[in-house]
Protein backbone atom coordinates (compact mmCIF):
# COMPACT_ATOMS: atom_id res chain seq x y z
CA UNK A 1 0.00 0.00 0.00
CA UNK A 2 1.04 3.63 -0.49
CA UNK A 3 1.06 5.67 2.73
CA UNK A 4 1.05 9.46 2.77
CA UNK A 5 1.95 10.59 6.30
CA UNK A 6 2.21 14.08 7.79
CA UNK A 7 4.27 14.69 10.92
CA UNK A 8 5.54 17.38 13.25
CA UNK A 9 4.40 20.94 13.88
CA UNK A 10 3.96 23.80 11.44
CA UNK A 11 5.52 27.24 11.89
CA UNK A 12 3.40 30.29 11.21
CA UNK A 13 5.63 33.35 10.68
CA UNK A 14 5.02 36.59 12.58
CA UNK A 15 8.02 38.48 11.16
CA UNK A 16 11.38 37.41 9.65
CA UNK A 17 12.64 36.02 12.97
CA UNK A 18 9.53 34.93 14.91
CA UNK A 19 6.84 32.34 14.45
CA UNK A 20 3.93 30.57 16.19
CA UNK A 21 4.27 26.83 16.62
CA UNK A 22 3.53 23.99 19.05
CA UNK A 23 5.30 21.25 21.00
CA UNK A 24 4.85 18.44 18.48
CA UNK A 25 8.13 16.50 18.16
CA UNK A 26 7.19 14.53 15.05
CA UNK A 27 8.15 11.25 16.81
CA UNK A 28 4.74 9.59 16.35
CA UNK A 29 4.47 10.38 12.62
CA UNK A 30 8.07 9.31 11.97
CA UNK A 31 7.49 6.06 13.92
CA UNK A 32 4.41 5.34 11.77
CA UNK A 33 6.46 6.02 8.62
CA UNK A 34 9.15 3.59 9.81
CA UNK A 35 6.61 0.93 10.81
CA UNK A 36 4.86 1.21 7.43
CA UNK A 37 8.20 0.80 5.59
CA UNK A 38 9.05 -2.25 7.74
CA UNK A 39 5.64 -3.74 6.89
CA UNK A 40 6.55 -3.46 3.19
CA UNK A 41 4.60 -0.33 2.23
CA UNK A 42 5.64 2.72 0.20
CA UNK A 43 5.81 5.93 2.24
CA UNK A 44 5.76 9.62 1.40
CA UNK A 45 6.36 11.63 4.59
CA UNK A 46 5.42 15.32 4.67
CA UNK A 47 7.20 16.80 7.64
CA UNK A 48 7.19 20.08 9.51
CA UNK A 49 10.44 21.18 11.20
CA UNK A 50 11.56 18.40 13.58
CA UNK A 51 14.71 17.01 15.10
CA UNK A 52 14.14 13.33 14.31
CA UNK A 53 16.30 11.13 12.05
CA UNK A 54 14.93 10.62 8.57
CA UNK A 55 13.57 7.05 8.29
CA UNK A 56 15.28 4.97 5.60
CA UNK A 57 13.48 4.44 2.29
CA UNK A 58 10.80 7.11 2.75
CA UNK A 59 10.31 9.98 0.34
CA UNK A 60 10.65 12.99 2.63
CA UNK A 61 9.02 16.32 1.79
CA UNK A 62 9.99 19.12 4.19
CA UNK A 63 7.53 21.96 4.75
CA UNK A 64 7.28 24.74 7.28
CA UNK A 65 3.90 26.54 7.24
CA UNK A 66 0.36 25.12 7.32
CA UNK A 67 -0.18 26.51 3.80
CA UNK A 68 2.86 24.58 2.53
CA UNK A 69 1.59 21.41 4.24
CA UNK A 70 -1.86 21.96 2.68
CA UNK A 71 -0.32 22.21 -0.83
CA UNK A 72 1.96 19.21 -0.31
CA UNK A 73 -0.90 16.98 0.91
CA UNK A 74 -3.13 17.96 -2.03
CA UNK A 75 -0.27 17.33 -4.47
CA UNK A 76 0.24 13.77 -3.24
CA UNK A 77 -3.21 12.36 -2.36
CA UNK A 78 -3.79 11.16 -5.93
CA UNK A 79 -1.01 8.62 -5.42
CA UNK A 80 -1.89 7.26 -1.96
CA UNK A 81 -4.06 4.52 -0.46
CA UNK A 82 -3.90 5.82 3.12
CA UNK A 83 -3.46 9.40 4.30
CA UNK A 84 -2.33 9.61 7.93
CA UNK A 85 -2.65 13.23 9.16
CA UNK A 86 -0.46 12.94 12.22
CA UNK A 87 0.94 16.49 11.98
CA UNK A 88 0.01 19.07 14.60
CA UNK A 89 -0.98 21.68 12.03
CA UNK A 90 -1.39 25.13 13.62
CA UNK A 91 -5.03 26.14 14.00
CA UNK A 92 -4.27 29.87 13.72
CA UNK A 93 -1.73 32.02 11.92
CA UNK A 94 -0.97 35.76 12.10
CA UNK A 95 -3.31 37.78 9.87
CA UNK A 96 -0.27 39.71 8.57
CA UNK A 97 3.39 38.76 8.38
CA UNK A 98 5.56 41.79 9.09
CA UNK A 99 8.32 42.19 6.47
CA UNK A 100 10.66 43.71 9.05
CA UNK A 101 11.41 42.56 12.60
CA UNK A 102 8.80 43.97 14.99
CA UNK A 103 10.61 46.34 17.35
CA UNK A 104 10.38 45.89 21.09
CA UNK A 105 8.42 48.68 22.79
CA UNK A 106 7.32 49.40 26.34
CA UNK A 107 3.59 49.10 25.61
CA UNK A 108 1.47 45.98 24.98
CA UNK A 109 0.96 44.86 21.42
CA UNK A 110 -1.66 42.49 20.05
CA UNK A 111 -1.41 40.03 17.25
CA UNK A 112 -4.43 39.32 15.09
CA UNK A 113 -4.76 35.61 14.31
CA UNK A 114 -6.84 34.03 11.57
CA UNK A 115 -7.76 30.32 11.24
CA UNK A 116 -5.47 28.25 9.01
CA UNK A 117 -6.93 26.16 6.18
CA UNK A 118 -8.12 22.86 7.63
CA UNK A 119 -6.45 20.19 5.52
CA UNK A 120 -8.69 17.28 6.57
CA UNK A 121 -11.88 19.26 5.97
CA UNK A 122 -10.64 20.31 2.54
CA UNK A 123 -10.37 16.73 1.23
CA UNK A 124 -13.04 15.55 -1.20
CA UNK A 125 -15.89 13.46 0.26
CA UNK A 126 -15.65 11.01 -2.62
CA UNK A 127 -12.13 9.68 -2.62
CA UNK A 128 -10.32 6.44 -3.13
CA UNK A 129 -8.00 6.54 -0.13
CA UNK A 130 -8.49 6.02 3.59
CA UNK A 131 -8.20 9.13 5.81
CA UNK A 132 -6.81 8.92 9.33
CA UNK A 133 -7.01 12.00 11.57
CA UNK A 134 -5.39 12.53 14.95
CA UNK A 135 -6.98 14.14 17.98
CA UNK A 136 -4.80 15.51 20.76
CA UNK A 137 -7.24 16.28 23.53
CA UNK A 138 -7.02 17.30 27.16
CA UNK A 139 -10.63 16.41 28.00
CA UNK A 140 -13.61 14.36 26.75
CA UNK A 141 -11.44 12.21 24.50
CA UNK A 142 -14.21 9.97 23.17
CA UNK A 143 -16.76 12.73 22.52
CA UNK A 144 -14.19 14.92 20.74
CA UNK A 145 -12.82 12.06 18.66
CA UNK A 146 -16.35 11.09 17.56
CA UNK A 147 -17.02 14.71 16.59
CA UNK A 148 -13.78 14.79 14.56
CA UNK A 149 -14.73 11.57 12.73
CA UNK A 150 -18.00 13.13 11.60
CA UNK A 151 -17.09 16.79 11.13
CA UNK A 152 -13.73 16.25 9.41
CA UNK A 153 -15.05 13.27 7.41
CA UNK A 154 -12.32 10.89 8.61
CA UNK A 155 -12.45 7.09 8.33
CA UNK A 156 -10.34 6.64 11.47
CA UNK A 157 -9.41 8.98 14.34
CA UNK A 158 -6.47 8.23 16.63
CA UNK A 159 -6.99 10.05 19.92
CA UNK A 160 -4.50 10.69 22.68
CA UNK A 161 -4.75 12.49 25.98
CA UNK A 162 -2.11 15.24 25.87
CA UNK A 163 -2.81 16.35 29.44
CA UNK A 164 -0.73 13.38 30.66
CA UNK A 165 2.95 14.12 31.19
CA UNK A 166 4.05 10.53 30.50
CA UNK A 167 2.46 10.03 27.09
CA UNK A 168 1.67 12.08 24.00
CA UNK A 169 3.43 15.20 22.77
CA UNK A 170 7.27 15.19 22.99
CA UNK A 171 7.28 11.89 24.90
CA UNK A 172 8.80 8.63 23.60
CA UNK A 173 5.66 6.80 24.70
CA UNK A 174 2.04 7.04 23.81
CA UNK A 175 -1.31 5.50 24.68
CA UNK A 176 -4.09 5.90 22.13
CA UNK A 177 -7.70 5.02 21.43
CA UNK A 178 -8.54 4.35 17.80
CA UNK A 179 -12.06 5.25 16.67
CA UNK A 180 -13.17 3.63 13.43
CA UNK A 181 -16.04 4.97 11.35
CA UNK A 182 -18.15 1.78 11.74
CA UNK A 183 -18.21 2.42 15.54
CA UNK A 184 -15.42 0.05 16.50
CA UNK A 185 -12.94 1.34 19.13
CA UNK A 186 -9.48 -0.17 19.62
CA UNK A 187 -7.33 0.74 22.60
CA UNK A 188 -3.53 0.61 22.45
CA UNK A 189 -2.06 0.69 25.98
CA UNK A 190 0.97 2.81 26.95
CA UNK A 191 3.97 1.62 24.96
CA UNK A 192 6.90 3.16 23.09
CA UNK A 193 5.79 5.16 20.06
CA UNK A 194 7.54 2.59 17.84
CA UNK A 195 5.34 -0.24 19.20
CA UNK A 196 2.19 1.91 19.08
CA UNK A 197 3.09 2.74 15.45
CA UNK A 198 3.34 -0.96 14.55
CA UNK A 199 -0.11 -1.60 16.02
CA UNK A 200 -1.55 1.42 14.24
CA UNK A 201 -0.18 0.30 10.86
CA UNK A 202 -1.84 -3.12 11.37
CA UNK A 203 -5.17 -1.42 12.21
CA UNK A 204 -4.92 0.88 9.16
CA UNK A 205 -4.12 -2.08 6.89
CA UNK A 206 -7.20 -3.96 8.18
CA UNK A 207 -9.56 -0.99 7.81
CA UNK A 208 -8.16 -0.28 4.34
CA UNK A 209 -8.63 -3.90 3.25
CA UNK A 210 -12.27 -3.87 4.49
CA UNK A 211 -12.94 -0.74 2.41
O1 LIG B 1 -9.23 20.07 15.10
P1 LIG B 1 -7.87 19.57 15.46
O2 LIG B 1 -6.77 20.53 15.10
O3 LIG B 1 -7.79 19.09 16.88
O4 LIG B 1 -7.70 18.26 14.56
C1 LIG B 1 -6.53 17.51 14.53
C2 LIG B 1 -6.45 16.78 13.22
O5 LIG B 1 -6.74 17.69 12.15
C3 LIG B 1 -5.07 16.23 12.95
O6 LIG B 1 -5.22 15.03 12.20
C4 LIG B 1 -4.42 17.35 12.14
O7 LIG B 1 -3.38 16.85 11.33
C5 LIG B 1 -5.60 17.85 11.32
N1 LIG B 1 -5.55 19.28 10.97
C6 LIG B 1 -5.66 19.64 9.64
N2 LIG B 1 -5.60 20.98 9.29
C7 LIG B 1 -5.48 21.93 10.23
C8 LIG B 1 -5.42 21.58 11.61
C9 LIG B 1 -5.45 20.24 11.94
O8 LIG B 1 -5.80 18.76 8.79
N3 LIG B 1 -5.42 23.20 9.85
mmCIF file of C-alpha atoms and ligand atoms in Angstrom:
data_model
loop_
_atom_site.group_PDB
_atom_site.id
_atom_site.type_symbol
_atom_site.label_atom_id
_atom_site.label_comp_id
_atom_site.label_asym_id
_atom_site.label_seq_id
_atom_site.Cartn_x
_atom_site.Cartn_y
_atom_site.Cartn_z
ATOM 1 C CA UNK A 1 0.000 0.000 0.000
ATOM 2 C CA UNK A 2 1.037 3.629 -0.495
ATOM 3 C CA UNK A 3 1.060 5.672 2.725
ATOM 4 C CA UNK A 4 1.047 9.465 2.771
ATOM 5 C CA UNK A 5 1.947 10.586 6.304
ATOM 6 C CA UNK A 6 2.214 14.080 7.790
ATOM 7 C CA UNK A 7 4.271 14.694 10.921
ATOM 8 C CA UNK A 8 5.541 17.382 13.245
ATOM 9 C CA UNK A 9 4.403 20.937 13.882
ATOM 10 C CA UNK A 10 3.965 23.796 11.444
ATOM 11 C CA UNK A 11 5.517 27.239 11.891
ATOM 12 C CA UNK A 12 3.401 30.293 11.208
ATOM 13 C CA UNK A 13 5.635 33.353 10.678
ATOM 14 C CA UNK A 14 5.016 36.590 12.577
ATOM 15 C CA UNK A 15 8.019 38.481 11.162
ATOM 16 C CA UNK A 16 11.377 37.411 9.647
ATOM 17 C CA UNK A 17 12.639 36.016 12.971
ATOM 18 C CA UNK A 18 9.534 34.927 14.908
ATOM 19 C CA UNK A 19 6.841 32.337 14.454
ATOM 20 C CA UNK A 20 3.933 30.574 16.191
ATOM 21 C CA UNK A 21 4.269 26.831 16.618
ATOM 22 C CA UNK A 22 3.528 23.992 19.051
ATOM 23 C CA UNK A 23 5.298 21.249 21.003
ATOM 24 C CA UNK A 24 4.846 18.436 18.479
ATOM 25 C CA UNK A 25 8.129 16.499 18.159
ATOM 26 C CA UNK A 26 7.188 14.525 15.047
ATOM 27 C CA UNK A 27 8.154 11.254 16.810
ATOM 28 C CA UNK A 28 4.740 9.591 16.348
ATOM 29 C CA UNK A 29 4.475 10.384 12.618
ATOM 30 C CA UNK A 30 8.070 9.311 11.968
ATOM 31 C CA UNK A 31 7.492 6.062 13.918
ATOM 32 C CA UNK A 32 4.406 5.340 11.768
ATOM 33 C CA UNK A 33 6.459 6.015 8.622
ATOM 34 C CA UNK A 34 9.154 3.593 9.805
ATOM 35 C CA UNK A 35 6.606 0.932 10.808
ATOM 36 C CA UNK A 36 4.865 1.211 7.433
ATOM 37 C CA UNK A 37 8.200 0.801 5.591
ATOM 38 C CA UNK A 38 9.054 -2.249 7.745
ATOM 39 C CA UNK A 39 5.642 -3.739 6.892
ATOM 40 C CA UNK A 40 6.546 -3.457 3.194
ATOM 41 C CA UNK A 41 4.599 -0.326 2.234
ATOM 42 C CA UNK A 42 5.635 2.720 0.196
ATOM 43 C CA UNK A 43 5.805 5.927 2.239
ATOM 44 C CA UNK A 44 5.761 9.620 1.397
ATOM 45 C CA UNK A 45 6.357 11.628 4.589
ATOM 46 C CA UNK A 46 5.423 15.322 4.668
ATOM 47 C CA UNK A 47 7.199 16.795 7.644
ATOM 48 C CA UNK A 48 7.193 20.078 9.510
ATOM 49 C CA UNK A 49 10.438 21.180 11.199
ATOM 50 C CA UNK A 50 11.556 18.399 13.578
ATOM 51 C CA UNK A 51 14.710 17.009 15.102
ATOM 52 C CA UNK A 52 14.139 13.328 14.308
ATOM 53 C CA UNK A 53 16.304 11.126 12.046
ATOM 54 C CA UNK A 54 14.933 10.617 8.574
ATOM 55 C CA UNK A 55 13.570 7.051 8.287
ATOM 56 C CA UNK A 56 15.280 4.968 5.598
ATOM 57 C CA UNK A 57 13.484 4.441 2.293
ATOM 58 C CA UNK A 58 10.799 7.109 2.753
ATOM 59 C CA UNK A 59 10.310 9.979 0.337
ATOM 60 C CA UNK A 60 10.652 12.995 2.630
ATOM 61 C CA UNK A 61 9.018 16.320 1.788
ATOM 62 C CA UNK A 62 9.985 19.119 4.191
ATOM 63 C CA UNK A 63 7.530 21.962 4.747
ATOM 64 C CA UNK A 64 7.278 24.740 7.281
ATOM 65 C CA UNK A 65 3.896 26.540 7.240
ATOM 66 C CA UNK A 66 0.362 25.116 7.325
ATOM 67 C CA UNK A 67 -0.180 26.508 3.800
ATOM 68 C CA UNK A 68 2.859 24.581 2.528
ATOM 69 C CA UNK A 69 1.587 21.411 4.235
ATOM 70 C CA UNK A 70 -1.862 21.964 2.675
ATOM 71 C CA UNK A 71 -0.325 22.215 -0.829
ATOM 72 C CA UNK A 72 1.963 19.215 -0.313
ATOM 73 C CA UNK A 73 -0.898 16.982 0.909
ATOM 74 C CA UNK A 74 -3.125 17.962 -2.026
ATOM 75 C CA UNK A 75 -0.273 17.328 -4.474
ATOM 76 C CA UNK A 76 0.240 13.774 -3.235
ATOM 77 C CA UNK A 77 -3.212 12.359 -2.356
ATOM 78 C CA UNK A 78 -3.793 11.164 -5.926
ATOM 79 C CA UNK A 79 -1.006 8.618 -5.416
ATOM 80 C CA UNK A 80 -1.894 7.260 -1.964
ATOM 81 C CA UNK A 81 -4.062 4.515 -0.462
ATOM 82 C CA UNK A 82 -3.900 5.816 3.124
ATOM 83 C CA UNK A 83 -3.456 9.396 4.298
ATOM 84 C CA UNK A 84 -2.329 9.614 7.930
ATOM 85 C CA UNK A 85 -2.654 13.229 9.160
ATOM 86 C CA UNK A 86 -0.456 12.936 12.223
ATOM 87 C CA UNK A 87 0.941 16.494 11.985
ATOM 88 C CA UNK A 88 0.014 19.067 14.600
ATOM 89 C CA UNK A 89 -0.983 21.683 12.034
ATOM 90 C CA UNK A 90 -1.392 25.134 13.616
ATOM 91 C CA UNK A 91 -5.033 26.138 13.997
ATOM 92 C CA UNK A 92 -4.268 29.865 13.719
ATOM 93 C CA UNK A 93 -1.735 32.015 11.920
ATOM 94 C CA UNK A 94 -0.972 35.757 12.102
ATOM 95 C CA UNK A 95 -3.313 37.776 9.874
ATOM 96 C CA UNK A 96 -0.274 39.713 8.566
ATOM 97 C CA UNK A 97 3.386 38.756 8.378
ATOM 98 C CA UNK A 98 5.562 41.788 9.091
ATOM 99 C CA UNK A 99 8.321 42.195 6.471
ATOM 100 C CA UNK A 100 10.660 43.707 9.048
ATOM 101 C CA UNK A 101 11.412 42.563 12.596
ATOM 102 C CA UNK A 102 8.802 43.968 14.992
ATOM 103 C CA UNK A 103 10.608 46.339 17.349
ATOM 104 C CA UNK A 104 10.375 45.886 21.094
ATOM 105 C CA UNK A 105 8.416 48.677 22.786
ATOM 106 C CA UNK A 106 7.318 49.402 26.336
ATOM 107 C CA UNK A 107 3.587 49.099 25.615
ATOM 108 C CA UNK A 108 1.467 45.982 24.983
ATOM 109 C CA UNK A 109 0.964 44.858 21.424
ATOM 110 C CA UNK A 110 -1.664 42.491 20.051
ATOM 111 C CA UNK A 111 -1.410 40.030 17.252
ATOM 112 C CA UNK A 112 -4.434 39.318 15.091
ATOM 113 C CA UNK A 113 -4.760 35.612 14.309
ATOM 114 C CA UNK A 114 -6.836 34.026 11.567
ATOM 115 C CA UNK A 115 -7.758 30.318 11.239
ATOM 116 C CA UNK A 116 -5.469 28.252 9.011
ATOM 117 C CA UNK A 117 -6.925 26.164 6.183
ATOM 118 C CA UNK A 118 -8.118 22.861 7.632
ATOM 119 C CA UNK A 119 -6.447 20.186 5.522
ATOM 120 C CA UNK A 120 -8.692 17.281 6.574
ATOM 121 C CA UNK A 121 -11.884 19.257 5.972
ATOM 122 C CA UNK A 122 -10.635 20.312 2.536
ATOM 123 C CA UNK A 123 -10.368 16.726 1.227
ATOM 124 C CA UNK A 124 -13.042 15.552 -1.204
ATOM 125 C CA UNK A 125 -15.888 13.465 0.265
ATOM 126 C CA UNK A 126 -15.649 11.008 -2.619
ATOM 127 C CA UNK A 127 -12.128 9.684 -2.623
ATOM 128 C CA UNK A 128 -10.317 6.436 -3.130
ATOM 129 C CA UNK A 129 -8.004 6.544 -0.131
ATOM 130 C CA UNK A 130 -8.486 6.021 3.594
ATOM 131 C CA UNK A 131 -8.201 9.126 5.806
ATOM 132 C CA UNK A 132 -6.811 8.920 9.335
ATOM 133 C CA UNK A 133 -7.012 12.001 11.567
ATOM 134 C CA UNK A 134 -5.385 12.535 14.949
ATOM 135 C CA UNK A 135 -6.980 14.138 17.980
ATOM 136 C CA UNK A 136 -4.798 15.514 20.757
ATOM 137 C CA UNK A 137 -7.239 16.285 23.535
ATOM 138 C CA UNK A 138 -7.016 17.303 27.165
ATOM 139 C CA UNK A 139 -10.633 16.411 28.003
ATOM 140 C CA UNK A 140 -13.607 14.364 26.755
ATOM 141 C CA UNK A 141 -11.439 12.212 24.496
ATOM 142 C CA UNK A 142 -14.205 9.975 23.169
ATOM 143 C CA UNK A 143 -16.756 12.732 22.516
ATOM 144 C CA UNK A 144 -14.190 14.924 20.741
ATOM 145 C CA UNK A 145 -12.818 12.063 18.658
ATOM 146 C CA UNK A 146 -16.349 11.092 17.564
ATOM 147 C CA UNK A 147 -17.019 14.705 16.590
ATOM 148 C CA UNK A 148 -13.780 14.793 14.562
ATOM 149 C CA UNK A 149 -14.729 11.567 12.730
ATOM 150 C CA UNK A 150 -18.000 13.135 11.602
ATOM 151 C CA UNK A 151 -17.088 16.791 11.125
ATOM 152 C CA UNK A 152 -13.733 16.248 9.410
ATOM 153 C CA UNK A 153 -15.047 13.274 7.411
ATOM 154 C CA UNK A 154 -12.315 10.892 8.609
ATOM 155 C CA UNK A 155 -12.445 7.088 8.334
ATOM 156 C CA UNK A 156 -10.338 6.643 11.467
ATOM 157 C CA UNK A 157 -9.411 8.979 14.340
ATOM 158 C CA UNK A 158 -6.472 8.229 16.627
ATOM 159 C CA UNK A 159 -6.992 10.046 19.918
ATOM 160 C CA UNK A 160 -4.501 10.686 22.681
ATOM 161 C CA UNK A 161 -4.749 12.486 25.976
ATOM 162 C CA UNK A 162 -2.107 15.240 25.868
ATOM 163 C CA UNK A 163 -2.806 16.354 29.436
ATOM 164 C CA UNK A 164 -0.732 13.385 30.664
ATOM 165 C CA UNK A 165 2.945 14.125 31.190
ATOM 166 C CA UNK A 166 4.051 10.532 30.497
ATOM 167 C CA UNK A 167 2.456 10.033 27.088
ATOM 168 C CA UNK A 168 1.672 12.078 23.995
ATOM 169 C CA UNK A 169 3.431 15.202 22.768
ATOM 170 C CA UNK A 170 7.271 15.192 22.995
ATOM 171 C CA UNK A 171 7.276 11.886 24.905
ATOM 172 C CA UNK A 172 8.802 8.628 23.598
ATOM 173 C CA UNK A 173 5.665 6.804 24.700
ATOM 174 C CA UNK A 174 2.042 7.043 23.807
ATOM 175 C CA UNK A 175 -1.308 5.496 24.675
ATOM 176 C CA UNK A 176 -4.090 5.904 22.131
ATOM 177 C CA UNK A 177 -7.705 5.018 21.432
ATOM 178 C CA UNK A 178 -8.537 4.351 17.798
ATOM 179 C CA UNK A 179 -12.060 5.246 16.673
ATOM 180 C CA UNK A 180 -13.168 3.626 13.429
ATOM 181 C CA UNK A 181 -16.036 4.972 11.346
ATOM 182 C CA UNK A 182 -18.150 1.779 11.743
ATOM 183 C CA UNK A 183 -18.214 2.422 15.536
ATOM 184 C CA UNK A 184 -15.419 0.050 16.500
ATOM 185 C CA UNK A 185 -12.937 1.336 19.129
ATOM 186 C CA UNK A 186 -9.480 -0.175 19.617
ATOM 187 C CA UNK A 187 -7.325 0.738 22.601
ATOM 188 C CA UNK A 188 -3.534 0.606 22.448
ATOM 189 C CA UNK A 189 -2.060 0.693 25.977
ATOM 190 C CA UNK A 190 0.969 2.812 26.947
ATOM 191 C CA UNK A 191 3.970 1.621 24.965
ATOM 192 C CA UNK A 192 6.899 3.158 23.091
ATOM 193 C CA UNK A 193 5.789 5.165 20.056
ATOM 194 C CA UNK A 194 7.545 2.590 17.844
ATOM 195 C CA UNK A 195 5.343 -0.239 19.195
ATOM 196 C CA UNK A 196 2.194 1.912 19.084
ATOM 197 C CA UNK A 197 3.089 2.744 15.453
ATOM 198 C CA UNK A 198 3.344 -0.963 14.547
ATOM 199 C CA UNK A 199 -0.108 -1.600 16.023
ATOM 200 C CA UNK A 200 -1.547 1.425 14.235
ATOM 201 C CA UNK A 201 -0.182 0.304 10.865
ATOM 202 C CA UNK A 202 -1.844 -3.123 11.373
ATOM 203 C CA UNK A 203 -5.173 -1.424 12.209
ATOM 204 C CA UNK A 204 -4.920 0.884 9.160
ATOM 205 C CA UNK A 205 -4.119 -2.083 6.891
ATOM 206 C CA UNK A 206 -7.199 -3.959 8.181
ATOM 207 C CA UNK A 207 -9.561 -0.988 7.811
ATOM 208 C CA UNK A 208 -8.164 -0.278 4.342
ATOM 209 C CA UNK A 209 -8.633 -3.896 3.246
ATOM 210 C CA UNK A 210 -12.267 -3.867 4.495
ATOM 211 C CA UNK A 211 -12.939 -0.736 2.406
HETATM 212 O O1 LIG B 1 -9.235 20.070 15.098
HETATM 213 P P1 LIG B 1 -7.867 19.573 15.465
HETATM 214 O O2 LIG B 1 -6.765 20.526 15.101
HETATM 215 O O3 LIG B 1 -7.785 19.088 16.879
HETATM 216 O O4 LIG B 1 -7.703 18.264 14.559
HETATM 217 C C1 LIG B 1 -6.532 17.513 14.532
HETATM 218 C C2 LIG B 1 -6.453 16.783 13.216
HETATM 219 O O5 LIG B 1 -6.739 17.687 12.154
HETATM 220 C C3 LIG B 1 -5.071 16.226 12.951
HETATM 221 O O6 LIG B 1 -5.217 15.032 12.196
HETATM 222 C C4 LIG B 1 -4.421 17.346 12.138
HETATM 223 O O7 LIG B 1 -3.377 16.852 11.327
HETATM 224 C C5 LIG B 1 -5.599 17.851 11.322
HETATM 225 N N1 LIG B 1 -5.553 19.282 10.972
HETATM 226 C C6 LIG B 1 -5.660 19.643 9.641
HETATM 227 N N2 LIG B 1 -5.600 20.976 9.286
HETATM 228 C C7 LIG B 1 -5.479 21.927 10.229
HETATM 229 C C8 LIG B 1 -5.421 21.578 11.607
HETATM 230 C C9 LIG B 1 -5.451 20.236 11.941
HETATM 231 O O8 LIG B 1 -5.801 18.756 8.786
HETATM 232 N N3 LIG B 1 -5.417 23.199 9.854
#
